[in-house]
C-alpha cells in the first residue's frame, strides 16, 4: 500500500485544524447604559470636541427624545435597535449597520428583542451639553 508523503497529509489537515482552533477575542463588557470611553478636543476644529460611548441596552430598553449640538454617529455591533428621528421614518439597525444623525435633530431609540450593543460618537460644540432633552 502506498502512503502519501507527510507534507500532503499536513496540507489536508491544515484547513480543518485552522477552522477548529479559530481563536476567540475577549471583548470588554461594560455595564448597561451609555458609557463614555473616550473624550477629547479636535485639533482642526478647536470649537468642538469628540465623545465616544459604548452603548449597552437590554431588550426593549428606551432612550428618550433628545438632541445634540453636533452630529451623532451610531454603529451597531450586536443585537438591534430602532432609531426614531422626528419627521423621518423609523430606522431598524442590525449588526454592522450605522446612521448619522444631523445636529439638532430630535431623536430617540428602542433596543431590539435581544438588546443592543453599539458604539456612538458625538461631535459636541464646546460649552454645550452632550445632549438636551426634547420632551
PDB file of C-alpha atoms in Angstrom:
ATOM      1  CA  UNK A   1       0.000   0.000   0.000  1.00  0.00           C
ATOM      2  CA  UNK A   2       1.303   3.432  -0.954  1.00  0.00           C
ATOM      3  CA  UNK A   3       1.358   6.074   1.819  1.00  0.00           C
ATOM      4  CA  UNK A   4       1.053   9.754   0.853  1.00  0.00           C
ATOM      5  CA  UNK A   5       4.027  11.876   1.844  1.00  0.00           C
ATOM      6  CA  UNK A   6       3.737  13.615   5.225  1.00  0.00           C
ATOM      7  CA  UNK A   7       3.575  17.184   3.813  1.00  0.00           C
ATOM      8  CA  UNK A   8       0.491  16.263   1.749  1.00  0.00           C
ATOM      9  CA  UNK A   9      -1.222  14.908   4.875  1.00  0.00           C
ATOM     10  CA  UNK A  10      -0.463  18.134   6.707  1.00  0.00           C
ATOM     11  CA  UNK A  11      -1.967  20.162   3.882  1.00  0.00           C
ATOM     12  CA  UNK A  12      -5.137  18.075   4.054  1.00  0.00           C
ATOM     13  CA  UNK A  13      -5.399  18.552   7.814  1.00  0.00           C
ATOM     14  CA  UNK A  14      -4.480  22.256   7.900  1.00  0.00           C
ATOM     15  CA  UNK A  15      -7.822  23.757   6.799  1.00  0.00           C
ATOM     16  CA  UNK A  16      -9.805  21.649   9.278  1.00  0.00           C
ATOM     17  CA  UNK A  17      -7.472  22.444  12.163  1.00  0.00           C
ATOM     18  CA  UNK A  18      -7.428  26.142  11.283  1.00  0.00           C
ATOM     19  CA  UNK A  19     -11.231  26.281  11.460  1.00  0.00           C
ATOM     20  CA  UNK A  20     -11.450  24.202  14.619  1.00  0.00           C
ATOM     21  CA  UNK A  21      -8.890  26.280  16.505  1.00  0.00           C
ATOM     22  CA  UNK A  22     -10.072  29.751  15.458  1.00  0.00           C
ATOM     23  CA  UNK A  23      -9.200  31.998  18.401  1.00  0.00           C
ATOM     24  CA  UNK A  24     -11.805  33.994  20.241  1.00  0.00           C
ATOM     25  CA  UNK A  25     -11.033  37.589  21.098  1.00  0.00           C
ATOM     26  CA  UNK A  26     -12.012  38.714  24.600  1.00  0.00           C
ATOM     27  CA  UNK A  27     -14.340  41.706  24.421  1.00  0.00           C
ATOM     28  CA  UNK A  28     -14.771  44.393  27.080  1.00  0.00           C
ATOM     29  CA  UNK A  29     -18.175  44.102  28.760  1.00  0.00           C
ATOM     30  CA  UNK A  30     -19.250  47.497  30.135  1.00  0.00           C
ATOM     31  CA  UNK A  31     -22.231  47.998  32.424  1.00  0.00           C
ATOM     32  CA  UNK A  32     -25.663  48.739  30.969  1.00  0.00           C
ATOM     33  CA  UNK A  33     -26.145  52.288  29.735  1.00  0.00           C
ATOM     34  CA  UNK A  34     -24.193  54.781  27.686  1.00  0.00           C
ATOM     35  CA  UNK A  35     -20.581  54.508  28.848  1.00  0.00           C
ATOM     36  CA  UNK A  36     -18.190  57.273  27.791  1.00  0.00           C
ATOM     37  CA  UNK A  37     -14.938  55.582  26.738  1.00  0.00           C
ATOM     38  CA  UNK A  38     -13.117  58.477  25.043  1.00  0.00           C
ATOM     39  CA  UNK A  39     -13.386  62.246  25.103  1.00  0.00           C
ATOM     40  CA  UNK A  40     -11.113  64.884  23.660  1.00  0.00           C
ATOM     41  CA  UNK A  41     -10.626  68.039  21.644  1.00  0.00           C
ATOM     42  CA  UNK A  42     -10.462  68.082  17.852  1.00  0.00           C
ATOM     43  CA  UNK A  43      -7.212  69.736  16.713  1.00  0.00           C
ATOM     44  CA  UNK A  44      -8.563  71.063  13.407  1.00  0.00           C
ATOM     45  CA  UNK A  45     -11.836  72.269  14.942  1.00  0.00           C
ATOM     46  CA  UNK A  46     -10.989  73.928  18.278  1.00  0.00           C
ATOM     47  CA  UNK A  47     -14.632  74.900  18.885  1.00  0.00           C
ATOM     48  CA  UNK A  48     -15.598  71.195  19.006  1.00  0.00           C
ATOM     49  CA  UNK A  49     -14.747  68.064  20.941  1.00  0.00           C
ATOM     50  CA  UNK A  50     -15.450  64.367  20.394  1.00  0.00           C
ATOM     51  CA  UNK A  51     -17.158  61.978  22.799  1.00  0.00           C
ATOM     52  CA  UNK A  52     -17.267  58.220  22.132  1.00  0.00           C
ATOM     53  CA  UNK A  53     -19.644  55.943  24.017  1.00  0.00           C
ATOM     54  CA  UNK A  54     -20.153  52.201  24.351  1.00  0.00           C
ATOM     55  CA  UNK A  55     -23.921  51.696  24.456  1.00  0.00           C
ATOM     56  CA  UNK A  56     -25.342  48.592  26.151  1.00  0.00           C
ATOM     57  CA  UNK A  57     -29.111  48.184  26.489  1.00  0.00           C
ATOM     58  CA  UNK A  58     -31.336  45.269  27.474  1.00  0.00           C
ATOM     59  CA  UNK A  59     -34.172  44.076  25.262  1.00  0.00           C
ATOM     60  CA  UNK A  60     -36.772  46.795  24.782  1.00  0.00           C
ATOM     61  CA  UNK A  61     -34.683  49.439  26.570  1.00  0.00           C
ATOM     62  CA  UNK A  62     -35.628  53.013  25.684  1.00  0.00           C
ATOM     63  CA  UNK A  63     -33.629  56.162  25.007  1.00  0.00           C
ATOM     64  CA  UNK A  64     -35.887  59.205  25.487  1.00  0.00           C
ATOM     65  CA  UNK A  65     -36.357  62.031  22.981  1.00  0.00           C
ATOM     66  CA  UNK A  66     -33.305  64.292  22.873  1.00  0.00           C
ATOM     67  CA  UNK A  67     -30.987  66.275  20.595  1.00  0.00           C
ATOM     68  CA  UNK A  68     -27.279  67.121  20.295  1.00  0.00           C
ATOM     69  CA  UNK A  69     -25.453  70.334  19.357  1.00  0.00           C
ATOM     70  CA  UNK A  70     -23.340  68.406  16.828  1.00  0.00           C
ATOM     71  CA  UNK A  71     -23.528  65.209  14.782  1.00  0.00           C
ATOM     72  CA  UNK A  72     -24.043  61.773  16.254  1.00  0.00           C
ATOM     73  CA  UNK A  73     -22.699  58.643  14.564  1.00  0.00           C
ATOM     74  CA  UNK A  74     -24.138  55.322  15.760  1.00  0.00           C
ATOM     75  CA  UNK A  75     -22.725  51.906  14.769  1.00  0.00           C
ATOM     76  CA  UNK A  76     -24.444  48.705  15.953  1.00  0.00           C
ATOM     77  CA  UNK A  77     -22.113  45.814  16.801  1.00  0.00           C
ATOM     78  CA  UNK A  78     -24.629  43.432  18.378  1.00  0.00           C
ATOM     79  CA  UNK A  79     -28.373  42.961  18.731  1.00  0.00           C
ATOM     80  CA  UNK A  80     -30.518  45.596  17.048  1.00  0.00           C
ATOM     81  CA  UNK A  81     -32.125  48.956  17.652  1.00  0.00           C
ATOM     82  CA  UNK A  82     -34.853  51.127  16.214  1.00  0.00           C
ATOM     83  CA  UNK A  83     -33.753  54.739  15.787  1.00  0.00           C
ATOM     84  CA  UNK A  84     -36.588  57.254  15.503  1.00  0.00           C
ATOM     85  CA  UNK A  85     -35.983  60.762  14.157  1.00  0.00           C
ATOM     86  CA  UNK A  86     -38.605  63.486  14.149  1.00  0.00           C
ATOM     87  CA  UNK A  87     -40.107  63.828  10.671  1.00  0.00           C
ATOM     88  CA  UNK A  88     -38.374  60.710   9.285  1.00  0.00           C
ATOM     89  CA  UNK A  89     -39.312  57.024   9.087  1.00  0.00           C
ATOM     90  CA  UNK A  90     -38.020  54.732  11.833  1.00  0.00           C
ATOM     91  CA  UNK A  91     -34.748  53.006  11.038  1.00  0.00           C
ATOM     92  CA  UNK A  92     -34.034  49.477  12.301  1.00  0.00           C
ATOM     93  CA  UNK A  93     -30.295  48.851  12.620  1.00  0.00           C
ATOM     94  CA  UNK A  94     -28.728  45.379  12.765  1.00  0.00           C
ATOM     95  CA  UNK A  95     -25.071  44.491  13.499  1.00  0.00           C
ATOM     96  CA  UNK A  96     -22.747  46.231  11.065  1.00  0.00           C
ATOM     97  CA  UNK A  97     -25.218  48.999  10.238  1.00  0.00           C
ATOM     98  CA  UNK A  98     -24.903  52.654  11.154  1.00  0.00           C
ATOM     99  CA  UNK A  99     -26.580  56.046  10.987  1.00  0.00           C
ATOM    100  CA  UNK A 100     -25.509  59.686  11.091  1.00  0.00           C
ATOM    101  CA  UNK A 101     -27.870  61.989  12.952  1.00  0.00           C
ATOM    102  CA  UNK A 102     -27.618  65.663  11.990  1.00  0.00           C
ATOM    103  CA  UNK A 103     -27.096  68.362  14.653  1.00  0.00           C
ATOM    104  CA  UNK A 104     -30.268  69.492  16.402  1.00  0.00           C
ATOM    105  CA  UNK A 105     -32.345  66.528  15.159  1.00  0.00           C
ATOM    106  CA  UNK A 106     -34.787  65.311  17.799  1.00  0.00           C
ATOM    107  CA  UNK A 107     -34.371  61.536  18.046  1.00  0.00           C
ATOM    108  CA  UNK A 108     -34.961  58.585  20.363  1.00  0.00           C
ATOM    109  CA  UNK A 109     -34.450  54.827  20.285  1.00  0.00           C
ATOM    110  CA  UNK A 110     -35.510  51.391  21.399  1.00  0.00           C
ATOM    111  CA  UNK A 111     -33.311  48.323  21.804  1.00  0.00           C
ATOM    112  CA  UNK A 112     -34.390  45.251  19.836  1.00  0.00           C
ATOM    113  CA  UNK A 113     -35.636  41.919  21.231  1.00  0.00           C
ATOM    114  CA  UNK A 114     -32.081  40.790  22.090  1.00  0.00           C
ATOM    115  CA  UNK A 115     -30.942  44.208  23.336  1.00  0.00           C
ATOM    116  CA  UNK A 116     -28.279  46.258  21.592  1.00  0.00           C
ATOM    117  CA  UNK A 117     -24.545  46.909  21.796  1.00  0.00           C
ATOM    118  CA  UNK A 118     -23.385  49.916  19.805  1.00  0.00           C
ATOM    119  CA  UNK A 119     -20.619  52.481  19.526  1.00  0.00           C
ATOM    120  CA  UNK A 120     -21.853  56.045  19.458  1.00  0.00           C
ATOM    121  CA  UNK A 121     -19.713  59.087  18.656  1.00  0.00           C
ATOM    122  CA  UNK A 122     -20.806  62.661  19.213  1.00  0.00           C
ATOM    123  CA  UNK A 123     -19.265  65.862  17.916  1.00  0.00           C
ATOM    124  CA  UNK A 124     -20.050  68.361  20.667  1.00  0.00           C
ATOM    125  CA  UNK A 125     -19.890  72.152  20.480  1.00  0.00           C
ATOM    126  CA  UNK A 126     -17.651  73.326  23.341  1.00  0.00           C
ATOM    127  CA  UNK A 127     -19.672  74.808  26.186  1.00  0.00           C
ATOM    128  CA  UNK A 128     -22.794  72.823  25.175  1.00  0.00           C
ATOM    129  CA  UNK A 129     -24.061  69.713  26.963  1.00  0.00           C
ATOM    130  CA  UNK A 130     -23.648  66.338  25.288  1.00  0.00           C
ATOM    131  CA  UNK A 131     -27.435  66.037  24.974  1.00  0.00           C
ATOM    132  CA  UNK A 132     -30.531  68.027  25.831  1.00  0.00           C
ATOM    133  CA  UNK A 133     -33.971  66.622  26.479  1.00  0.00           C
ATOM    134  CA  UNK A 134     -36.653  67.149  23.843  1.00  0.00           C
ATOM    135  CA  UNK A 135     -39.880  66.257  25.702  1.00  0.00           C
TER     136      UNK A 135
END
